[in-house]
Short mmCIF file of C-alpha atoms and ligand atoms in Angstrom, two decimals:
data_model
loop_
_atom_site.label_atom_id
_atom_site.label_comp_id
_atom_site.label_asym_id
_atom_site.label_seq_id
_atom_site.Cartn_x
_atom_site.Cartn_y
_atom_site.Cartn_z
CA UNK A 1 184.79 9.15 -34.88
CA UNK A 2 185.11 12.90 -34.77
CA UNK A 3 182.76 14.97 -32.69
CA UNK A 4 179.57 15.80 -34.52
CA UNK A 5 178.71 19.50 -34.78
CA UNK A 6 175.03 20.10 -34.60
CA UNK A 7 173.37 21.55 -37.62
CA UNK A 8 175.28 23.85 -39.90
CA UNK A 9 175.11 24.47 -43.64
CA UNK A 10 177.95 23.59 -46.00
CA UNK A 11 178.43 25.40 -49.31
CA UNK A 12 180.62 23.55 -51.79
CA UNK A 13 182.00 25.49 -54.73
CA UNK A 14 181.98 23.30 -57.82
CA UNK A 15 181.16 25.53 -60.77
CA UNK A 16 184.67 25.62 -62.19
CA UNK A 17 185.68 23.95 -65.42
CA UNK A 18 189.08 22.51 -64.56
CA UNK A 19 190.81 23.10 -67.89
CA UNK A 20 194.00 21.35 -66.75
CA UNK A 21 192.09 18.09 -66.50
CA UNK A 22 191.70 18.14 -70.34
CA UNK A 23 188.34 16.52 -70.06
CA UNK A 24 184.84 16.64 -71.53
CA UNK A 25 183.55 16.37 -67.95
CA UNK A 26 183.67 18.90 -65.11
CA UNK A 27 186.65 18.53 -62.81
CA UNK A 28 184.73 17.58 -59.67
CA UNK A 29 183.13 14.45 -61.20
CA UNK A 30 186.53 12.83 -61.72
CA UNK A 31 186.86 9.93 -59.32
CA UNK A 32 189.09 9.09 -56.41
CA UNK A 33 188.79 5.40 -55.54
CA UNK A 34 185.60 5.10 -57.53
CA UNK A 35 183.89 8.10 -55.97
CA UNK A 36 183.60 11.53 -57.66
CA UNK A 37 185.73 14.18 -55.94
CA UNK A 38 182.77 16.37 -55.05
CA UNK A 39 181.10 13.41 -53.31
CA UNK A 40 184.16 13.02 -51.06
CA UNK A 41 183.77 16.65 -50.07
CA UNK A 42 180.02 16.28 -49.50
CA UNK A 43 180.63 13.18 -47.37
CA UNK A 44 183.26 14.95 -45.28
CA UNK A 45 180.91 17.89 -44.68
CA UNK A 46 178.09 15.53 -43.77
CA UNK A 47 180.28 13.53 -41.37
CA UNK A 48 181.46 16.77 -39.77
CA UNK A 49 177.84 17.56 -38.98
CA UNK A 50 176.44 19.56 -41.90
CA UNK A 51 172.69 19.07 -42.01
CA UNK A 52 172.23 20.99 -45.22
CA UNK A 53 174.64 20.89 -48.14
CA UNK A 54 174.49 23.37 -51.01
CA UNK A 55 176.59 22.62 -54.09
CA UNK A 56 177.27 25.53 -56.45
CA UNK A 57 177.23 24.14 -59.98
CA UNK A 58 178.02 25.75 -63.33
CA UNK A 59 180.24 23.96 -65.81
CA UNK A 60 178.75 20.54 -66.59
CA UNK A 61 175.98 21.25 -64.08
CA UNK A 62 173.85 18.30 -65.24
CA UNK A 63 176.61 15.82 -64.50
CA UNK A 64 177.23 17.23 -61.04
CA UNK A 65 173.53 17.48 -60.17
CA UNK A 66 172.97 13.88 -61.26
CA UNK A 67 175.35 12.71 -58.53
CA UNK A 68 172.99 14.01 -55.84
CA UNK A 69 169.64 12.93 -57.29
CA UNK A 70 169.13 10.55 -54.37
CA UNK A 71 170.52 12.78 -51.59
CA UNK A 72 167.77 14.75 -49.83
CA UNK A 73 170.28 16.79 -47.77
CA UNK A 74 172.05 18.10 -50.88
CA UNK A 75 170.72 20.90 -53.07
CA UNK A 76 172.42 22.28 -56.14
CA UNK A 77 172.31 25.96 -57.05
CA UNK A 78 173.26 27.30 -60.43
CA UNK A 79 175.96 29.93 -60.89
CA UNK A 80 175.37 30.82 -64.53
CA UNK A 81 178.41 33.06 -64.87
CA UNK A 82 181.72 32.35 -63.12
CA UNK A 83 182.42 35.76 -61.62
CA UNK A 84 184.62 34.52 -58.79
CA UNK A 85 184.45 32.68 -55.47
CA UNK A 86 182.71 35.62 -53.76
CA UNK A 87 180.01 35.62 -56.41
CA UNK A 88 179.60 31.84 -56.12
CA UNK A 89 178.97 32.12 -52.38
CA UNK A 90 176.59 35.03 -52.89
CA UNK A 91 174.56 32.95 -55.35
CA UNK A 92 174.50 30.09 -52.83
CA UNK A 93 173.37 32.04 -49.81
CA UNK A 94 170.74 33.95 -51.78
CA UNK A 95 169.31 30.97 -53.71
CA UNK A 96 169.34 28.63 -50.73
CA UNK A 97 168.42 31.42 -48.27
CA UNK A 98 171.25 30.77 -45.82
CA UNK A 99 170.88 33.65 -43.40
CA UNK A 100 171.74 32.29 -39.97
CA UNK A 101 173.82 29.77 -38.09
CA UNK A 102 177.24 28.76 -39.33
CA UNK A 103 178.11 28.21 -42.96
CA UNK A 104 181.07 26.11 -43.93
CA UNK A 105 182.45 27.04 -47.37
CA UNK A 106 184.75 24.64 -49.19
CA UNK A 107 185.79 23.58 -52.69
CA UNK A 108 184.62 20.54 -54.60
CA UNK A 109 188.08 19.51 -55.73
CA UNK A 110 189.76 18.74 -52.39
CA UNK A 111 188.83 15.08 -51.87
CA UNK A 112 191.45 14.45 -49.18
CA UNK A 113 190.03 16.91 -46.68
CA UNK A 114 189.02 15.04 -43.53
CA UNK A 115 185.72 15.36 -41.69
CA UNK A 116 187.68 15.70 -38.44
CA UNK A 117 189.46 18.80 -39.78
CA UNK A 118 186.18 20.41 -40.81
CA UNK A 119 184.64 19.53 -37.52
CA UNK A 120 187.55 21.17 -35.63
CA UNK A 121 187.24 24.30 -37.76
CA UNK A 122 183.52 24.57 -37.00
CA UNK A 123 184.12 23.89 -33.32
CA UNK A 124 186.77 26.62 -33.17
CA UNK A 125 184.27 29.08 -34.65
CA UNK A 126 182.13 28.67 -31.54
CA UNK A 127 184.71 30.68 -29.58
CA UNK A 128 183.22 34.10 -28.71
CA UNK A 129 186.31 35.87 -30.10
CA UNK A 130 185.56 34.50 -33.59
CA UNK A 131 182.60 36.74 -34.27
CA UNK A 132 182.96 36.37 -38.03
CA UNK A 133 184.02 32.71 -37.90
CA UNK A 134 187.21 30.79 -38.70
CA UNK A 135 189.30 30.07 -41.78
CA UNK A 136 191.65 27.21 -42.49
CA UNK A 137 195.29 28.07 -43.17
CA UNK A 138 198.47 26.18 -43.90
CA UNK A 139 202.11 27.09 -44.31
CA UNK A 140 204.08 26.02 -47.34
CA UNK A 141 207.77 26.41 -48.08
CA UNK A 142 206.66 27.47 -51.54
CA UNK A 143 203.36 29.29 -51.13
CA UNK A 144 203.16 30.35 -54.80
CA UNK A 145 199.62 30.40 -56.12
CA UNK A 146 197.82 30.68 -52.81
CA UNK A 147 196.20 33.68 -51.16
CA UNK A 148 198.34 34.95 -48.22
CA UNK A 149 196.62 35.40 -44.86
CA UNK A 150 197.63 38.53 -42.98
CA UNK A 151 197.03 38.77 -39.24
CA UNK A 152 196.98 41.58 -36.71
CA UNK A 153 198.46 41.42 -33.23
CA UNK A 154 195.09 40.20 -31.94
CA UNK A 155 195.73 36.99 -33.96
CA UNK A 156 192.72 37.74 -36.10
CA UNK A 157 192.91 37.64 -39.88
CA UNK A 158 192.47 41.08 -41.32
CA UNK A 159 193.19 40.54 -44.95
CA UNK A 160 193.91 37.93 -47.64
CA UNK A 161 196.02 38.96 -50.59
CA UNK A 162 195.78 36.81 -53.71
CA UNK A 163 199.03 35.72 -55.35
CA UNK A 164 198.37 37.88 -58.38
CA UNK A 165 197.83 40.96 -56.21
CA UNK A 166 200.85 40.43 -53.94
CA UNK A 167 203.80 42.84 -53.86
CA UNK A 168 207.16 40.97 -53.95
CA UNK A 169 207.42 41.63 -50.21
CA UNK A 170 203.94 40.18 -49.49
CA UNK A 171 204.68 37.18 -51.71
CA UNK A 172 207.34 36.07 -49.19
CA UNK A 173 204.71 35.53 -46.52
CA UNK A 174 203.96 31.81 -46.29
CA UNK A 175 200.71 31.53 -44.31
CA UNK A 176 198.31 30.42 -47.02
CA UNK A 177 194.56 30.47 -47.34
CA UNK A 178 193.21 26.94 -47.74
CA UNK A 179 189.95 28.17 -49.24
CA UNK A 180 187.93 26.59 -46.41
CA UNK A 181 185.95 28.87 -44.12
CA UNK A 182 183.38 28.66 -41.37
CA UNK A 183 181.43 31.92 -41.57
CA UNK A 184 178.82 33.40 -39.35
CA UNK A 185 176.00 33.27 -41.90
CA UNK A 186 174.36 36.44 -40.69
CA UNK A 187 177.56 38.49 -41.01
CA UNK A 188 178.31 36.90 -44.37
CA UNK A 189 174.87 37.82 -45.62
CA UNK A 190 175.15 41.41 -44.37
CA UNK A 191 178.49 42.09 -46.07
CA UNK A 192 178.68 39.90 -49.15
CA UNK A 193 177.00 42.55 -51.27
CA UNK A 194 179.95 44.86 -50.57
CA UNK A 195 182.46 42.73 -52.48
CA UNK A 196 183.88 44.39 -55.57
CA UNK A 197 185.94 43.11 -58.47
CA UNK A 198 188.60 45.79 -58.38
CA UNK A 199 191.56 43.40 -58.45
CA UNK A 200 193.98 42.00 -61.00
CA UNK A 201 191.60 39.20 -62.05
CA UNK A 202 188.43 41.33 -62.10
CA UNK A 203 186.66 38.70 -60.01
CA UNK A 204 184.56 38.90 -56.87
CA UNK A 205 186.98 37.37 -54.37
CA UNK A 206 185.46 35.60 -51.39
CA UNK A 207 188.78 36.31 -49.68
CA UNK A 208 187.87 40.00 -49.52
CA UNK A 209 185.22 39.08 -46.96
CA UNK A 210 188.00 38.73 -44.39
CA UNK A 211 188.84 42.43 -44.55
CA UNK A 212 185.17 43.46 -44.68
CA UNK A 213 184.42 41.41 -41.57
CA UNK A 214 187.50 42.66 -39.74
CA UNK A 215 186.54 46.27 -40.37
CA UNK A 216 182.98 45.58 -39.24
CA UNK A 217 184.28 44.38 -35.87
CA UNK A 218 183.34 40.75 -36.53
CA UNK A 219 186.73 39.25 -37.43
CA UNK A 220 187.66 35.72 -38.45
CA UNK A 221 190.31 33.65 -36.72
CA UNK A 222 192.85 31.55 -38.66
CA UNK A 223 192.90 27.87 -37.83
CA UNK A 224 196.02 26.08 -38.95
CA UNK A 225 195.64 22.61 -40.43
CA UNK A 226 198.21 20.14 -39.05
CA UNK A 227 198.55 18.13 -42.27
CA UNK A 228 198.56 20.34 -45.36
CA UNK A 229 198.40 17.26 -47.64
CA UNK A 230 194.69 17.11 -46.88
CA UNK A 231 194.24 20.24 -48.94
CA UNK A 232 195.80 18.85 -52.04
CA UNK A 233 193.54 19.80 -54.93
CA UNK A 234 193.34 17.54 -57.94
CA UNK A 235 193.64 19.90 -60.87
CA UNK A 236 195.30 17.60 -63.39
CA UNK A 237 195.30 13.88 -64.15
CA UNK A 238 198.69 13.58 -62.45
CA UNK A 239 197.40 15.19 -59.27
CA UNK A 240 194.29 13.01 -59.51
CA UNK A 241 196.46 9.89 -59.57
CA UNK A 242 198.38 11.22 -56.57
CA UNK A 243 195.14 11.85 -54.72
CA UNK A 244 194.10 8.24 -55.45
CA UNK A 245 197.41 6.98 -54.07
CA UNK A 246 197.12 9.07 -50.92
CA UNK A 247 193.55 7.95 -50.31
CA UNK A 248 194.46 4.32 -51.05
CA UNK A 249 197.11 4.46 -48.37
CA UNK A 250 194.81 6.16 -45.89
CA UNK A 251 192.03 3.60 -46.33
CA UNK A 252 194.33 0.56 -46.42
CA UNK A 253 196.17 1.63 -43.26
CA UNK A 254 192.84 2.06 -41.52
CA UNK A 255 191.65 -1.40 -42.65
CA UNK A 256 194.89 -3.07 -41.58
CA UNK A 257 194.61 -1.36 -38.19
CA UNK A 258 191.15 -2.92 -37.90
CA UNK A 259 192.43 -6.46 -38.57
CA UNK A 260 192.32 -6.85 -42.35
CA UNK A 261 195.42 -8.35 -43.99
CA UNK A 262 196.94 -7.32 -47.30
CA UNK A 263 199.80 -9.12 -48.95
CA UNK A 264 200.76 -5.93 -50.80
CA UNK A 265 198.67 -2.86 -49.91
CA UNK A 266 199.94 -1.01 -53.00
CA UNK A 267 197.97 -3.45 -55.13
CA UNK A 268 194.71 -3.29 -53.22
CA UNK A 269 192.12 -0.58 -53.96
CA UNK A 270 189.23 -0.16 -51.58
CA UNK A 271 186.55 2.52 -51.92
CA UNK A 272 185.25 4.65 -49.05
CA UNK A 273 181.96 2.82 -48.56
CA UNK A 274 183.40 -0.67 -48.24
CA UNK A 275 183.41 -2.64 -44.98
CA UNK A 276 185.65 -5.64 -44.33
CA UNK A 277 185.68 -8.02 -41.37
CA UNK A 278 188.62 -9.19 -39.31
CA UNK A 279 191.11 -11.79 -40.52
CA UNK A 280 190.12 -11.33 -44.13
CA UNK A 281 193.07 -11.34 -46.51
CA UNK A 282 193.13 -9.18 -49.62
CA UNK A 283 195.52 -10.42 -52.29
CA UNK A 284 197.09 -8.29 -55.05
CA UNK A 285 194.83 -6.98 -57.80
CA UNK A 286 191.81 -6.64 -55.53
CA UNK A 287 189.44 -3.72 -56.19
CA UNK A 288 186.49 -3.32 -53.85
CA UNK A 289 184.18 -0.53 -54.90
CA UNK A 290 180.78 0.99 -54.15
CA UNK A 291 178.82 -0.35 -51.20
CA UNK A 292 180.66 -3.64 -50.99
CA UNK A 293 180.85 -5.50 -47.70
CA UNK A 294 183.00 -8.49 -46.83
CA UNK A 295 182.76 -10.60 -43.71
CA UNK A 296 185.45 -12.18 -41.59
CA UNK A 297 188.06 -14.81 -42.51
CA UNK A 298 187.67 -14.45 -46.27
CA UNK A 299 190.37 -14.80 -48.90
CA UNK A 300 189.76 -12.21 -51.63
CA UNK A 301 191.78 -12.07 -54.85
CA UNK A 302 194.13 -12.11 -56.52
CA UNK A 303 192.66 -10.20 -59.49
CA UNK A 304 189.20 -9.64 -58.08
CA UNK A 305 186.85 -6.71 -58.63
CA UNK A 306 183.73 -6.50 -56.49
CA UNK A 307 181.27 -3.63 -56.86
CA UNK A 308 178.19 -3.17 -54.64
CA UNK A 309 178.57 -6.80 -53.63
CA UNK A 310 177.97 -8.44 -50.28
CA UNK A 311 180.20 -11.31 -49.17
CA UNK A 312 179.62 -13.25 -45.94
CA UNK A 313 182.19 -14.96 -43.71
CA UNK A 314 184.72 -17.69 -44.59
CA UNK A 315 184.52 -17.23 -48.37
CA UNK A 316 187.12 -17.65 -51.07
CA UNK A 317 186.72 -15.22 -53.96
CA UNK A 318 189.50 -15.82 -56.44
CA UNK A 319 189.87 -13.99 -59.80
CA UNK A 320 186.25 -12.94 -59.71
CA UNK A 321 184.33 -10.00 -61.10
CA UNK A 322 181.07 -9.32 -59.29
CA UNK A 323 178.57 -6.50 -59.51
CA UNK A 324 175.50 -6.30 -57.27
CA UNK A 325 175.90 -9.90 -56.18
CA UNK A 326 175.14 -11.42 -52.80
CA UNK A 327 177.43 -14.13 -51.49
CA UNK A 328 176.64 -16.02 -48.29
CA UNK A 329 179.01 -17.77 -45.87
CA UNK A 330 181.47 -20.51 -46.81
CA UNK A 331 181.06 -19.79 -50.50
CA UNK A 332 183.76 -20.42 -53.07
CA UNK A 333 183.98 -18.30 -56.24
CA UNK A 334 186.37 -18.57 -59.14
CA UNK A 335 188.99 -18.64 -60.33
CA UNK A 336 187.35 -16.69 -63.15
CA UNK A 337 183.78 -16.35 -62.04
CA UNK A 338 181.59 -13.52 -63.30
CA UNK A 339 178.71 -12.67 -61.01
CA UNK A 340 176.32 -10.19 -62.54
CA UNK A 341 173.52 -8.20 -60.89
CA UNK A 342 171.13 -10.32 -58.90
CA UNK A 343 173.44 -13.31 -58.51
CA UNK A 344 172.79 -14.82 -55.09
CA UNK A 345 175.10 -17.55 -53.82
CA UNK A 346 173.74 -19.07 -50.65
CA UNK A 347 175.75 -20.59 -47.81
CA UNK A 348 178.23 -23.27 -48.83
CA UNK A 349 177.58 -22.90 -52.54
CA UNK A 350 180.11 -22.63 -55.32
CA UNK A 351 180.56 -20.74 -58.59
CA UNK A 352 183.70 -22.20 -60.09
CA UNK A 353 185.86 -21.65 -63.12
CA UNK A 354 184.58 -19.77 -66.16
CA UNK A 355 181.14 -19.56 -64.66
CA UNK A 356 178.78 -16.66 -65.32
CA UNK A 357 175.75 -16.15 -63.10
CA UNK A 358 173.09 -13.48 -63.58
CA UNK A 359 169.89 -12.79 -61.59
CA UNK A 360 169.87 -16.31 -60.18
CA UNK A 361 169.81 -17.98 -56.82
CA UNK A 362 172.27 -20.80 -56.19
CA UNK A 363 170.83 -22.60 -53.16
CA UNK A 364 172.75 -23.76 -50.09
CA UNK A 365 175.55 -26.21 -50.88
CA UNK A 366 174.72 -26.22 -54.58
CA UNK A 367 177.60 -26.18 -56.99
CA UNK A 368 178.20 -24.73 -60.44
CA UNK A 369 181.84 -25.76 -60.75
CA UNK A 370 182.87 -25.36 -64.39
CA UNK A 371 182.09 -23.52 -67.64
CA UNK A 372 178.45 -22.60 -67.15
CA UNK A 373 176.03 -19.77 -67.81
CA UNK A 374 173.23 -19.55 -65.27
CA UNK A 375 170.72 -16.75 -65.90
CA UNK A 376 167.22 -16.07 -64.50
CA UNK A 377 167.40 -19.35 -62.62
CA UNK A 378 166.43 -20.50 -59.15
CA UNK A 379 168.41 -23.47 -57.91
CA UNK A 380 167.51 -25.29 -54.68
CA UNK A 381 169.94 -26.85 -52.22
CA UNK A 382 172.51 -29.58 -52.84
CA UNK A 383 172.23 -29.35 -56.59
CA UNK A 384 175.16 -30.25 -58.80
CA UNK A 385 175.37 -28.52 -62.13
CA UNK A 386 177.61 -30.46 -64.50
CA UNK A 387 180.37 -28.81 -66.49
CA UNK A 388 179.23 -26.78 -69.47
CA UNK A 389 175.58 -26.59 -68.45
CA UNK A 390 173.75 -23.56 -69.79
CA UNK A 391 170.38 -22.01 -69.08
CA UNK A 392 169.07 -20.88 -72.45
CA UNK A 393 167.16 -17.99 -70.89
CA UNK A 394 166.77 -15.74 -73.92
CA UNK A 395 164.76 -16.57 -76.99
CA UNK A 396 165.78 -13.48 -78.88
CA UNK A 397 162.88 -11.47 -77.51
CA UNK A 398 162.22 -12.36 -73.88
CA UNK A 399 164.16 -13.59 -70.87
CA UNK A 400 162.61 -16.74 -69.41
CA UNK A 401 163.10 -18.44 -66.04
CA UNK A 402 164.45 -21.85 -65.09
CA UNK A 403 163.96 -23.61 -61.76
CA UNK A 404 165.86 -26.59 -60.41
CA UNK A 405 164.68 -28.35 -57.23
CA UNK A 406 166.74 -29.63 -54.29
CA UNK A 407 169.21 -32.50 -54.68
CA UNK A 408 169.00 -32.65 -58.45
CA UNK A 409 171.94 -33.63 -60.59
CA UNK A 410 172.33 -31.94 -63.95
CA UNK A 411 174.65 -33.82 -66.27
CA UNK A 412 177.44 -32.07 -68.09
CA UNK A 413 176.66 -30.03 -71.21
CA UNK A 414 172.95 -29.82 -70.52
CA UNK A 415 170.98 -27.06 -72.24
CA UNK A 416 168.02 -25.98 -70.13
CA UNK A 417 165.73 -24.22 -72.60
CA UNK A 418 163.68 -21.75 -70.56
CA UNK A 419 160.99 -21.46 -69.43
CA UNK A 420 161.53 -24.86 -67.88
CA UNK A 421 161.25 -26.43 -64.42
CA UNK A 422 163.34 -29.30 -63.17
CA UNK A 423 161.91 -30.83 -60.00
CA UNK A 424 163.80 -32.04 -56.95
CA UNK A 425 165.84 -35.26 -56.83
CA UNK A 426 166.05 -35.35 -60.62
CA UNK A 427 168.87 -36.58 -62.78
CA UNK A 428 169.50 -35.19 -66.23
CA UNK A 429 171.75 -37.14 -68.53
CA UNK A 430 174.80 -35.42 -69.95
CA UNK A 431 174.37 -33.60 -73.24
CA UNK A 432 170.59 -33.27 -72.98
CA UNK A 433 168.57 -30.40 -74.39
CA UNK A 434 165.75 -30.04 -71.85
CA UNK A 435 162.66 -28.31 -73.19
CA UNK A 436 159.95 -29.97 -71.08
CA UNK A 437 159.42 -29.79 -67.32
CA UNK A 438 161.08 -32.63 -65.43
CA UNK A 439 158.98 -34.15 -62.60
CA UNK A 440 160.44 -34.80 -59.12
CA UNK A 441 162.62 -37.87 -58.79
CA UNK A 442 162.83 -38.63 -62.50
CA UNK A 443 165.64 -39.22 -64.96
CA UNK A 444 165.53 -37.14 -68.08
CA UNK A 445 167.67 -37.88 -71.05
CA UNK A 446 167.65 -36.30 -74.47
CA UNK A 447 170.19 -37.57 -76.94
CA UNK A 448 170.30 -39.61 -80.10
CA UNK A 449 171.42 -43.18 -79.77
CA UNK A 450 175.12 -43.74 -80.04
CA UNK A 451 176.18 -45.59 -83.21
CA UNK A 452 179.22 -47.76 -83.43
CA UNK A 453 180.87 -48.48 -86.73
CA UNK A 454 183.39 -51.25 -86.40
CA UNK A 455 186.51 -51.39 -88.53
CA UNK A 456 186.29 -47.68 -89.25
CA UNK A 457 190.00 -46.98 -89.44
CA UNK A 458 190.60 -46.29 -93.16
CA UNK A 459 192.59 -48.82 -95.04
CA UNK A 460 195.47 -46.48 -95.86
CA UNK A 461 195.93 -45.71 -92.15
CA UNK A 462 195.78 -49.38 -91.37
CA UNK A 463 198.51 -49.93 -93.95
CA UNK A 464 200.84 -47.51 -92.26
CA UNK A 465 200.38 -49.07 -88.86
CA UNK A 466 200.34 -52.76 -89.62
CA UNK A 467 202.51 -54.77 -91.97
CA UNK A 468 200.49 -55.34 -95.13
CA UNK A 469 198.72 -58.68 -94.93
CA UNK A 470 199.03 -61.13 -97.72
CA UNK A 471 195.88 -60.44 -99.77
CA UNK A 472 194.70 -61.63 -103.13
CA UNK A 473 194.29 -59.27 -106.06
CA UNK A 474 190.52 -59.77 -105.82
CA UNK A 475 190.17 -58.55 -102.21
CA UNK A 476 192.36 -55.55 -102.84
CA UNK A 477 189.99 -54.05 -105.39
CA UNK A 478 186.71 -55.08 -103.72
CA UNK A 479 184.36 -52.14 -102.92
CA UNK A 480 183.96 -51.04 -99.27
CA UNK A 481 181.00 -52.53 -97.40
CA UNK A 482 177.71 -50.66 -97.86
CA UNK A 483 177.27 -49.86 -94.14
CA UNK A 484 180.61 -48.14 -93.97
CA UNK A 485 179.83 -45.88 -96.93
CA UNK A 486 176.52 -44.82 -95.43
CA UNK A 487 178.08 -43.79 -92.12
CA UNK A 488 180.75 -41.80 -93.82
CA UNK A 489 178.19 -39.67 -95.66
CA UNK A 490 176.19 -39.09 -92.48
CA UNK A 491 179.06 -37.72 -90.47
CA UNK A 492 180.06 -35.08 -93.02
C1 LIG B 1 191.21 30.34 -53.93
C2 LIG B 1 191.41 31.52 -52.97
C3 LIG B 1 192.86 31.52 -52.49
C4 LIG B 1 193.21 30.18 -51.86
C5 LIG B 1 192.91 29.05 -52.83
C6 LIG B 1 193.07 27.72 -52.13
C7 LIG B 1 189.87 33.21 -53.81
C8 LIG B 1 189.75 34.50 -54.54
N1 LIG B 1 191.12 32.73 -53.67
O1 LIG B 1 192.03 30.60 -55.07
O2 LIG B 1 193.04 32.55 -51.54
O3 LIG B 1 194.55 30.16 -51.48
O4 LIG B 1 191.55 29.13 -53.27
O5 LIG B 1 192.93 26.70 -53.05
O6 LIG B 1 188.89 32.68 -53.36
N2 LIG B 1 184.51 28.61 -58.27
C9 LIG B 1 183.18 28.69 -58.53
N3 LIG B 1 182.70 29.79 -59.14
C10 LIG B 1 183.49 30.82 -59.50
C11 LIG B 1 184.85 30.75 -59.22
C12 LIG B 1 185.35 29.62 -58.60
O7 LIG B 1 182.42 27.76 -58.23
O8 LIG B 1 182.97 31.80 -60.04
C13 LIG B 1 185.05 27.41 -57.59
C14 LIG B 1 186.04 26.67 -58.46
O9 LIG B 1 185.40 25.66 -59.20
C15 LIG B 1 186.98 26.08 -57.43
C16 LIG B 1 186.90 27.03 -56.25
O10 LIG B 1 185.75 27.81 -56.45
O11 LIG B 1 186.54 24.80 -56.99
C17 LIG B 1 188.13 27.89 -56.11
O12 LIG B 1 188.21 28.76 -57.20
P1 LIG B 1 189.56 29.17 -57.90
O13 LIG B 1 189.26 30.23 -58.87
O14 LIG B 1 190.27 27.97 -58.36
O15 LIG B 1 190.34 29.83 -56.67
P2 LIG B 1 191.89 29.79 -56.44
O16 LIG B 1 192.56 30.58 -57.49
O17 LIG B 1 192.34 28.40 -56.22
CA1 LIG B 2 173.16 -32.88 -77.10
#
């Protein structure tokens, strides 16, 4: 991985609204591969070595703040009025009291920016010539929209001119400001109060700091990014989709380089916090999100979505949806399994076709092969659950548990009415409704006795099938036997 810079502060600007997104939510919470854009930026800053991360929030502040509720290294500061990027940084350094060291400033809507790029920018700022710090630049054939970075002969940046303030001559200059800076915090703090809003947009431009610092004898040095695609901002839904595609490719290429196979990488979507072992194959329609981990030699997909799920080695997970499930080694899931939070499938177990499992342990080598719902249940080892078996775990008010001991055999279409315990080495007859605990080694059977009614086929049907027998007038009009009539009424 990239070299880690020791201890600097990152300020991430995320107060903007993002009108082009046409959304009820702030721009930076829109997701790239299942992770909000601003979290990508926070992660990159953290990986590059930021020990303190300050996020400037404004529009939809609650939604942005909520993303970092569990992150002790991230603090959010409120910019109540959007008066420009310079104002946003001023609010950050004053509220979070950032007065020394280096401060990396970046935007919350550039999810593709790599930690290694940030780390290089910070490293470059350590050069004694960069008294004010460094700023990231790129060159575009069409630089329209970006601030233009002007340099002196000493290679230091002396001014940034925003697009809207450019003369036609200046607009031809194609060295662009990426909006990513590594400032000397002390210098930033000294001069930020001198920013004014005397420009075409009447905003406090952070970019004016470059000129202030140059004139103070503490200039900033431009640092050109090799791959300008990293700076792609996602301002609209179309750009967001493009960012997803770019990130998909980046992650999939990395996984394939590490020994993961994909039949068609365009149809595989893997989030940033997913780990996958060698010789695992991902088939089309696979989405692996959140903190999902997959071991070695697994076959995942097609049509499989795993979120915050752990899968061991040598598993087959076919057409499966799983959320917060734990799957051991040599486990087979699907096709069409639904594993809900707390589903634990131990080594060698199986959750087969049209099987739903919630908050339950399926013990080693136990099998739930077909058409079952297993909820709030603890199953031992070597248990076979017959097709159509259901744990009736909910009585309309409370969820109740079921336990099934080792080596038990549950017949097909059994209803286990919880709370109920089935011991080990038990057999339950097919079609039983089990309401009482079943002791170890016993057979339990609950069903009404089968009735057989002979000669049931109605006479008219019999007539169609067989040639009409020679019968007397008397027999023809005789009433049906009493037994037959009774059965007919019962079955209605
Ligand atoms: C900015 C730079 C420009 C650069 C471009 C790169 C300035 C004045 N210009 O322009 O030189 O080429 O980035 O993308 O800085 N924000 C706040 N609070 C505010 C204003 C903005 O948090 O009061 C946030 C926005 O949410 C956004 C970021 O700062 O994430 C950039 O602001 P924006 O106004 O979009 O700047 P640009 O016009 O893109
Ligand atoms: Ca029954």
